[in-house]
Structures are given as C-alpha cells and as structure tokens.
Amino acid sequence: MGDYDLRLGQRLKKIRQARDLSQQQMSEKLGVSRSTVSQIENGNRSLTAKDLVNIADILNLSVDGLLNPEVQISVVLEEDIAYSRRPELRVNVPQKNVRKFKEVLLYILLQVGSKPNVGETVIYKLLYFMDFDFYEKFEEQLIGATYVRNRYGPTPVEFRDIVKELIREGDIVKVKDKYYAYPQTKYLPRRNPDLSLLRASEIKTIDQVLCRLSDMGARAISDYSHNDVPWLTTADNDVIEYESVFYRTAPYSQRSYEDDV
C-alpha cells in the first residue's frame, strides 16, 4: 500500500466524521466489518472502482468529489441573500429559508417523531415529498431544500447543518437508537414549531404527506421514493430539479391521492 491509499483513507475518514458516522455505522452501510473500514482509513487496504461508487453513495458525494480534495460540498447558512447553486456544489441558504426549514422539521418531529420507525432516513423522504408535492400543486417551493439523488433515495443537503443549529439552540435533541437490528438516528423536539411562518396550504400538504407515508420504515420509504419520477429522471449524485415534478405520471402524482386523505 502506498501514499495514495493513505491520503485517500484520511480523506474518507474526515468526510465520514463530518457526516457524523461512526466506523461501525459505515461498515454496516458498506456490508463489511468495522476492521475493514479501519484498514481503508489507515491506508492498509486498496479500494476497487465498485468500492468507491458505494462509498460515494453513502457519503452523498460524486466519486470525483470523493477523490478530489478540491471538490467540496458545503452548506452556508447565510443572511437574506438570493439562493444560488454554484458549480462547486456550494449551497447558499437564505436565512428566511433556514427559519422555515427549522419550523417544518419541528412540526414533523412533533407530529410523528416519536414513532419508532421515524429516524433520519424517513425524515429525509418526508421532507422531499412535502417539497415536491407542494411544488407540483402550486409551482412554489415549501422549504426549497436541495435534494441529491443517491442509491438511498433523495437526500436534503442542508439537513445536517440546520439540525446542528437546532441542537445548539436547544430546540431538538439527537438520539442514537435501533429500529429492529439496524442503527437509527432520531430527533425529538424540545419546543413547539412557530406555525405563523407556514401558510394553511403548506400545513395541509405536510399533513397529507405525514398521513400517507409516516408509518413506513426506512427501507420501505426509500424504495417508494425510487419510484418517484423526479428521482427516476435524475442522474446519480446530481441535484434533483424541482421542475422534474411535472414529468410525474398519474400513479405518483399528488393529484391522484389528494382527495383520498
């Protein structure tokens, strides 16, 4: 093993820690032993192309972003500025969007966060369907998060940074748990959401999605998201564009079930 394996291993370790994943969690997602992850990060085990693709998926990066230290994915919670997505995948989030994201997340946690099946993965997908269903009906963004396609389904890029703020502010608490035999990250609210930031139509869409999907476990809701047209029409590791919601066919359209809930 050479210097390249060591540098790559150190980069993987840094990104894994930034994603708040333990070696054990990483090993379970990869389907290998924890000692194998340790060997990779210490530069004592080379990676195949397939290994790199799998690791990039887990860390929500492109393979280029994984290998190239010049390519970064960062989230900046700004003051009131215009939203932009730059080529280096920097996501600027206006403060008004941050506030709304926080209140929507608190509302979700208040309504369904105590359910044993609702961990971080389920929350990702609930946010995605709320955002895209609302955009389909009103051609406006609800919280307007940036969702990346990976093999686990749509993932909101801003989520971890906004959660860190909520934890620091004492508004939510992070809990490590298990759902059946699988590790699970849960978040529980410590205050009520400020619903004055949400319109009636937004709350109605949120409630519809919670009614329809919040009883699903992580695997079921991930599989369900893989049948949604915006995910199907987006390349791996790319941002899912909101306009792609209009390619939805009837079975996946919010309009096909809106009168049933």
CSV table of C-alpha atoms in Angstrom, one decimal:
chain,number,residue,atom,x,y,z
A,1,MET,CA,0.0,0.0,0.0
A,2,GLY,CA,1.3,3.5,-0.8
A,3,ASP,CA,0.9,7.2,0.0
A,4,TYR,CA,-2.2,7.4,-2.3
A,5,ASP,CA,-4.1,4.8,-0.3
A,6,LEU,CA,-3.1,6.6,2.9
A,7,ARG,CA,-4.2,10.1,1.6
A,8,LEU,CA,-7.5,8.6,0.3
A,9,GLY,CA,-8.1,6.8,3.6
A,10,GLN,CA,-7.5,10.0,5.6
A,11,ARG,CA,-9.9,11.9,3.3
A,12,LEU,CA,-12.6,9.2,3.7
A,13,LYS,CA,-12.2,9.4,7.5
A,14,LYS,CA,-12.5,13.2,7.5
A,15,ILE,CA,-15.7,13.1,5.4
A,16,ARG,CA,-17.2,10.2,7.4
A,17,GLN,CA,-16.7,12.1,10.6
A,18,ALA,CA,-18.1,15.3,9.1
A,19,ARG,CA,-21.2,13.2,8.2
A,20,ASP,CA,-21.4,12.1,11.9
A,21,LEU,CA,-21.0,8.4,11.0
A,22,SER,CA,-19.1,6.0,13.2
A,23,GLN,CA,-16.8,3.3,11.8
A,24,GLN,CA,-19.4,0.8,12.8
A,25,GLN,CA,-22.2,2.6,11.1
A,26,MET,CA,-20.0,3.0,8.0
A,27,SER,CA,-19.2,-0.7,8.0
A,28,GLU,CA,-22.9,-1.7,8.3
A,29,LYS,CA,-23.8,0.5,5.3
A,30,LEU,CA,-21.0,-0.9,3.2
A,31,GLY,CA,-21.7,-4.5,4.3
A,32,VAL,CA,-18.1,-5.1,5.6
A,33,SER,CA,-16.5,-5.4,9.1
A,34,ARG,CA,-15.5,-2.4,11.2
A,35,SER,CA,-11.9,-3.6,11.0
A,36,THR,CA,-12.1,-3.3,7.2
A,37,VAL,CA,-13.2,0.3,7.4
A,38,SER,CA,-10.3,0.9,9.8
A,39,GLN,CA,-7.9,-0.7,7.3
A,40,ILE,CA,-9.2,1.5,4.5
A,41,GLU,CA,-8.9,4.7,6.5
A,42,ASN,CA,-5.4,3.8,7.6
A,43,GLY,CA,-4.3,3.2,4.0
A,44,ASN,CA,-3.8,-0.5,4.6
A,45,ARG,CA,-6.5,-1.6,2.0
A,46,SER,CA,-6.9,-0.5,-1.6
A,47,LEU,CA,-10.3,0.3,-3.0
A,48,THR,CA,-11.9,-1.0,-6.2
A,49,ALA,CA,-13.9,1.2,-8.5
A,50,LYS,CA,-17.1,-0.5,-7.1
A,51,ASP,CA,-15.9,0.3,-3.6
A,52,LEU,CA,-15.5,3.9,-4.5
A,53,VAL,CA,-19.0,4.1,-6.0
A,54,ASN,CA,-20.6,2.5,-2.9
A,55,ILE,CA,-18.7,4.8,-0.5
A,56,ALA,CA,-19.6,7.9,-2.6
A,57,ASP,CA,-23.3,7.0,-2.4
A,58,ILE,CA,-23.2,6.5,1.3
A,59,LEU,CA,-21.4,9.9,1.9
A,60,ASN,CA,-23.7,11.7,-0.6
A,61,LEU,CA,-20.8,12.6,-2.9
A,62,SER,CA,-19.9,12.0,-6.5
A,63,VAL,CA,-16.8,9.8,-7.0
A,64,ASP,CA,-14.9,12.9,-8.2
A,65,GLY,CA,-15.9,14.7,-5.0
A,66,LEU,CA,-14.7,11.8,-3.0
A,67,LEU,CA,-11.3,11.6,-4.7
A,68,ASN,CA,-10.6,15.2,-5.4
A,69,PRO,CA,-9.9,17.4,-2.4
A,70,GLU,CA,-10.6,20.5,-4.4
A,71,VAL,CA,-14.2,19.5,-4.9
A,72,GLN,CA,-16.2,20.3,-1.8
A,73,ILE,CA,-19.9,20.1,-0.9
A,74,SER,CA,-20.6,22.8,1.6
A,75,VAL,CA,-23.7,24.4,3.1
A,76,VAL,CA,-23.7,28.0,4.1
A,77,LEU,CA,-26.5,29.3,6.2
A,78,GLU,CA,-26.5,32.9,5.0
A,79,GLU,CA,-28.4,36.1,5.9
A,80,ASP,CA,-31.1,37.2,3.5
A,81,ILE,CA,-29.4,36.6,0.1
A,82,ALA,CA,-30.6,35.1,-3.1
A,83,TYR,CA,-30.4,31.4,-3.4
A,84,SER,CA,-27.7,30.1,-5.7
A,85,ARG,CA,-26.1,26.7,-6.6
A,86,ARG,CA,-22.5,27.1,-7.8
A,87,PRO,CA,-20.5,24.6,-9.9
A,88,GLU,CA,-18.5,23.5,-6.8
A,89,LEU,CA,-21.8,22.5,-5.2
A,90,ARG,CA,-21.9,25.2,-2.6
A,91,VAL,CA,-25.4,25.7,-1.4
A,92,ASN,CA,-26.3,29.2,0.0
A,93,VAL,CA,-29.4,29.1,2.2
A,94,PRO,CA,-31.2,32.4,2.8
A,95,GLN,CA,-32.0,33.0,6.5
A,96,LYS,CA,-35.7,33.1,5.8
A,97,ASN,CA,-35.4,29.5,4.3
A,98,VAL,CA,-33.4,28.4,7.3
A,99,ARG,CA,-36.2,29.6,9.7
A,100,LYS,CA,-38.9,27.9,7.7
A,101,PHE,CA,-36.9,24.6,7.4
A,102,LYS,CA,-36.5,24.6,11.2
A,103,GLU,CA,-40.2,25.1,11.8
A,104,VAL,CA,-41.2,22.5,9.3
A,105,LEU,CA,-38.8,20.0,10.8
A,106,LEU,CA,-40.1,20.8,14.3
A,107,TYR,CA,-43.6,20.3,13.1
A,108,ILE,CA,-42.7,16.9,11.6
A,109,LEU,CA,-41.0,15.8,14.8
A,110,LEU,CA,-43.9,17.0,17.0
A,111,GLN,CA,-46.4,15.0,14.8
A,112,VAL,CA,-44.5,11.8,14.1
A,113,GLY,CA,-41.0,12.0,15.6
A,114,SER,CA,-41.9,9.6,18.5
A,115,LYS,CA,-42.9,6.8,16.1
A,116,PRO,CA,-40.4,4.0,16.3
A,117,ASN,CA,-40.0,3.9,12.5
A,118,VAL,CA,-39.2,7.6,12.1
A,119,GLY,CA,-35.5,8.1,12.0
A,120,GLU,CA,-33.3,10.3,9.9
A,121,THR,CA,-33.8,8.4,6.6
A,122,VAL,CA,-37.6,8.6,6.9
A,123,ILE,CA,-37.4,12.3,7.7
A,124,TYR,CA,-35.3,12.9,4.5
A,125,LYS,CA,-38.0,11.3,2.4
A,126,LEU,CA,-40.9,13.1,4.2
A,127,LEU,CA,-39.2,16.4,3.5
A,128,TYR,CA,-38.7,15.5,-0.1
A,129,PHE,CA,-42.3,14.6,-0.8
A,130,MET,CA,-43.6,17.6,1.1
A,131,ASP,CA,-41.3,19.9,-1.0
A,132,PHE,CA,-42.0,18.3,-4.4
A,133,ASP,CA,-45.8,17.7,-3.8
A,134,PHE,CA,-46.2,21.3,-2.9
A,135,TYR,CA,-44.2,22.5,-5.9
A,136,GLU,CA,-46.3,20.2,-8.2
A,137,LYS,CA,-49.6,21.8,-6.9
A,138,PHE,CA,-48.6,25.4,-6.5
A,139,GLU,CA,-45.4,25.9,-8.5
A,140,GLU,CA,-43.8,27.4,-5.4
A,141,GLN,CA,-41.3,25.9,-3.0
A,142,LEU,CA,-42.3,25.0,0.5
A,143,ILE,CA,-38.9,24.9,2.2
A,144,GLY,CA,-37.0,24.6,-1.1
A,145,ALA,CA,-34.3,22.3,0.2
A,146,THR,CA,-31.6,20.9,-2.2
A,147,TYR,CA,-32.1,17.2,-2.8
A,148,VAL,CA,-29.3,15.0,-4.2
A,149,ARG,CA,-30.1,11.6,-5.8
A,150,ASN,CA,-28.2,8.6,-4.3
A,151,ARG,CA,-29.0,5.0,-4.0
A,152,TYR,CA,-30.8,5.5,-0.7
A,153,GLY,CA,-33.2,8.0,-2.3
A,154,PRO,CA,-33.4,11.8,-2.2
A,155,THR,CA,-31.2,13.4,0.5
A,156,PRO,CA,-31.6,17.1,1.6
A,157,VAL,CA,-28.1,18.6,1.5
A,158,GLU,CA,-28.9,21.3,4.1
A,159,PHE,CA,-30.3,19.0,6.7
A,160,ARG,CA,-27.2,18.2,8.8
A,161,ASP,CA,-26.2,21.9,9.2
A,162,ILE,CA,-29.7,23.0,10.1
A,163,VAL,CA,-30.0,20.2,12.6
A,164,LYS,CA,-26.7,21.2,14.2
A,165,GLU,CA,-28.1,24.7,14.7
A,166,LEU,CA,-31.3,23.4,16.2
A,167,ILE,CA,-29.3,21.2,18.6
A,168,ARG,CA,-27.0,24.1,19.6
A,169,GLU,CA,-30.1,26.3,20.2
A,170,GLY,CA,-31.6,23.6,22.4
A,171,ASP,CA,-34.7,23.1,20.1
A,172,ILE,CA,-34.2,19.4,19.4
A,173,VAL,CA,-32.2,16.5,20.9
A,174,LYS,CA,-30.4,13.8,18.9
A,175,VAL,CA,-30.9,10.2,20.0
A,176,LYS,CA,-29.0,7.2,18.8
A,177,ASP,CA,-31.3,4.2,18.7
A,178,LYS,CA,-32.1,0.9,16.9
A,179,TYR,CA,-35.1,0.0,14.7
A,180,TYR,CA,-35.2,-3.8,14.7
A,181,ALA,CA,-31.5,-4.7,14.1
A,182,TYR,CA,-30.5,-1.5,12.3
A,183,PRO,CA,-28.9,1.6,13.9
A,184,GLN,CA,-31.2,4.6,13.8
A,185,THR,CA,-30.7,8.3,14.4
A,186,LYS,CA,-33.8,10.0,15.8
A,187,TYR,CA,-34.5,13.7,16.6
A,188,LEU,CA,-37.0,14.7,19.3
A,189,PRO,CA,-38.4,18.3,19.6
A,190,ARG,CA,-37.9,20.4,22.7
A,191,ARG,CA,-40.2,23.2,21.7
A,192,ASN,CA,-43.3,23.7,19.5
A,193,PRO,CA,-43.0,25.0,16.0
A,194,ASP,CA,-43.8,28.6,15.1
A,195,LEU,CA,-46.7,28.0,12.7
A,196,SER,CA,-47.0,31.7,11.9
A,197,LEU,CA,-44.3,31.1,9.2
A,198,LEU,CA,-46.4,28.5,7.4
A,199,ARG,CA,-49.5,29.1,5.3
A,200,ALA,CA,-52.6,26.9,5.6
A,201,SER,CA,-51.9,25.3,2.2
A,202,GLU,CA,-48.3,24.4,3.3
A,203,ILE,CA,-49.6,22.8,6.5
A,204,LYS,CA,-52.2,20.9,4.6
A,205,THR,CA,-49.6,19.4,2.2
A,206,ILE,CA,-47.3,18.5,5.2
A,207,ASP,CA,-50.2,16.8,6.9
A,208,GLN,CA,-51.2,14.8,3.8
A,209,VAL,CA,-47.6,13.5,3.3
A,210,LEU,CA,-47.4,12.6,7.0
A,211,CYS,CA,-50.7,10.7,6.8
A,212,ARG,CA,-49.7,8.8,3.7
A,213,LEU,CA,-46.0,8.0,4.5
A,214,SER,CA,-45.1,8.4,8.1
A,215,ASP,CA,-45.9,4.8,9.0
A,216,MET,CA,-43.2,3.5,6.5
A,217,GLY,CA,-39.8,2.3,7.7
A,218,ALA,CA,-36.6,3.5,6.2
A,219,ARG,CA,-36.3,0.8,3.6
A,220,ALA,CA,-40.0,1.0,2.5
A,221,ILE,CA,-40.0,4.8,2.1
A,222,SER,CA,-36.6,4.7,0.3
A,223,ASP,CA,-38.0,2.1,-2.1
A,224,TYR,CA,-41.1,4.2,-2.6
A,225,SER,CA,-39.0,7.3,-3.4
A,226,HIS,CA,-37.2,5.3,-6.0
A,227,ASN,CA,-40.4,5.1,-8.0
A,228,ASP,CA,-40.9,8.8,-8.0
A,229,VAL,CA,-40.4,10.4,-11.4
A,230,PRO,CA,-38.0,13.3,-10.2
A,231,TRP,CA,-35.7,10.7,-8.7
A,232,LEU,CA,-36.0,8.4,-11.8
A,233,THR,CA,-35.2,11.2,-14.2
A,234,THR,CA,-32.1,12.4,-12.3
A,235,ALA,CA,-28.5,11.0,-12.7
A,236,ASP,CA,-26.7,9.5,-9.7
A,237,ASN,CA,-25.3,12.2,-7.3
A,238,ASP,CA,-27.0,15.0,-9.2
A,239,VAL,CA,-29.3,17.6,-7.7
A,240,ILE,CA,-33.0,16.7,-8.3
A,241,GLU,CA,-34.6,19.7,-10.1
A,242,TYR,CA,-38.0,20.8,-8.9
A,243,GLU,CA,-39.3,21.2,-12.4
A,244,SER,CA,-38.9,17.5,-12.9
A,245,VAL,CA,-42.0,17.0,-10.8
A,246,PHE,CA,-44.1,17.8,-13.8
A,247,TYR,CA,-42.9,14.6,-15.5
A,248,ARG,CA,-44.7,12.6,-12.8
A,249,THR,CA,-47.2,10.2,-14.2
A,250,ALA,CA,-50.6,9.7,-12.6
A,251,PRO,CA,-49.8,7.0,-10.1
A,252,TYR,CA,-47.1,9.1,-8.4
A,253,SER,CA,-48.9,12.5,-8.7
A,254,GLN,CA,-50.1,14.2,-5.6
A,255,ARG,CA,-53.3,14.9,-7.5
A,256,SER,CA,-54.0,11.2,-7.7
A,257,TYR,CA,-54.4,10.8,-4.0
A,258,GLU,CA,-55.1,14.3,-2.7
A,259,ASP,CA,-58.9,13.7,-2.5
A,260,ASP,CA,-58.3,10.4,-0.5
A,261,VAL,CA,-56.6,11.9,2.5
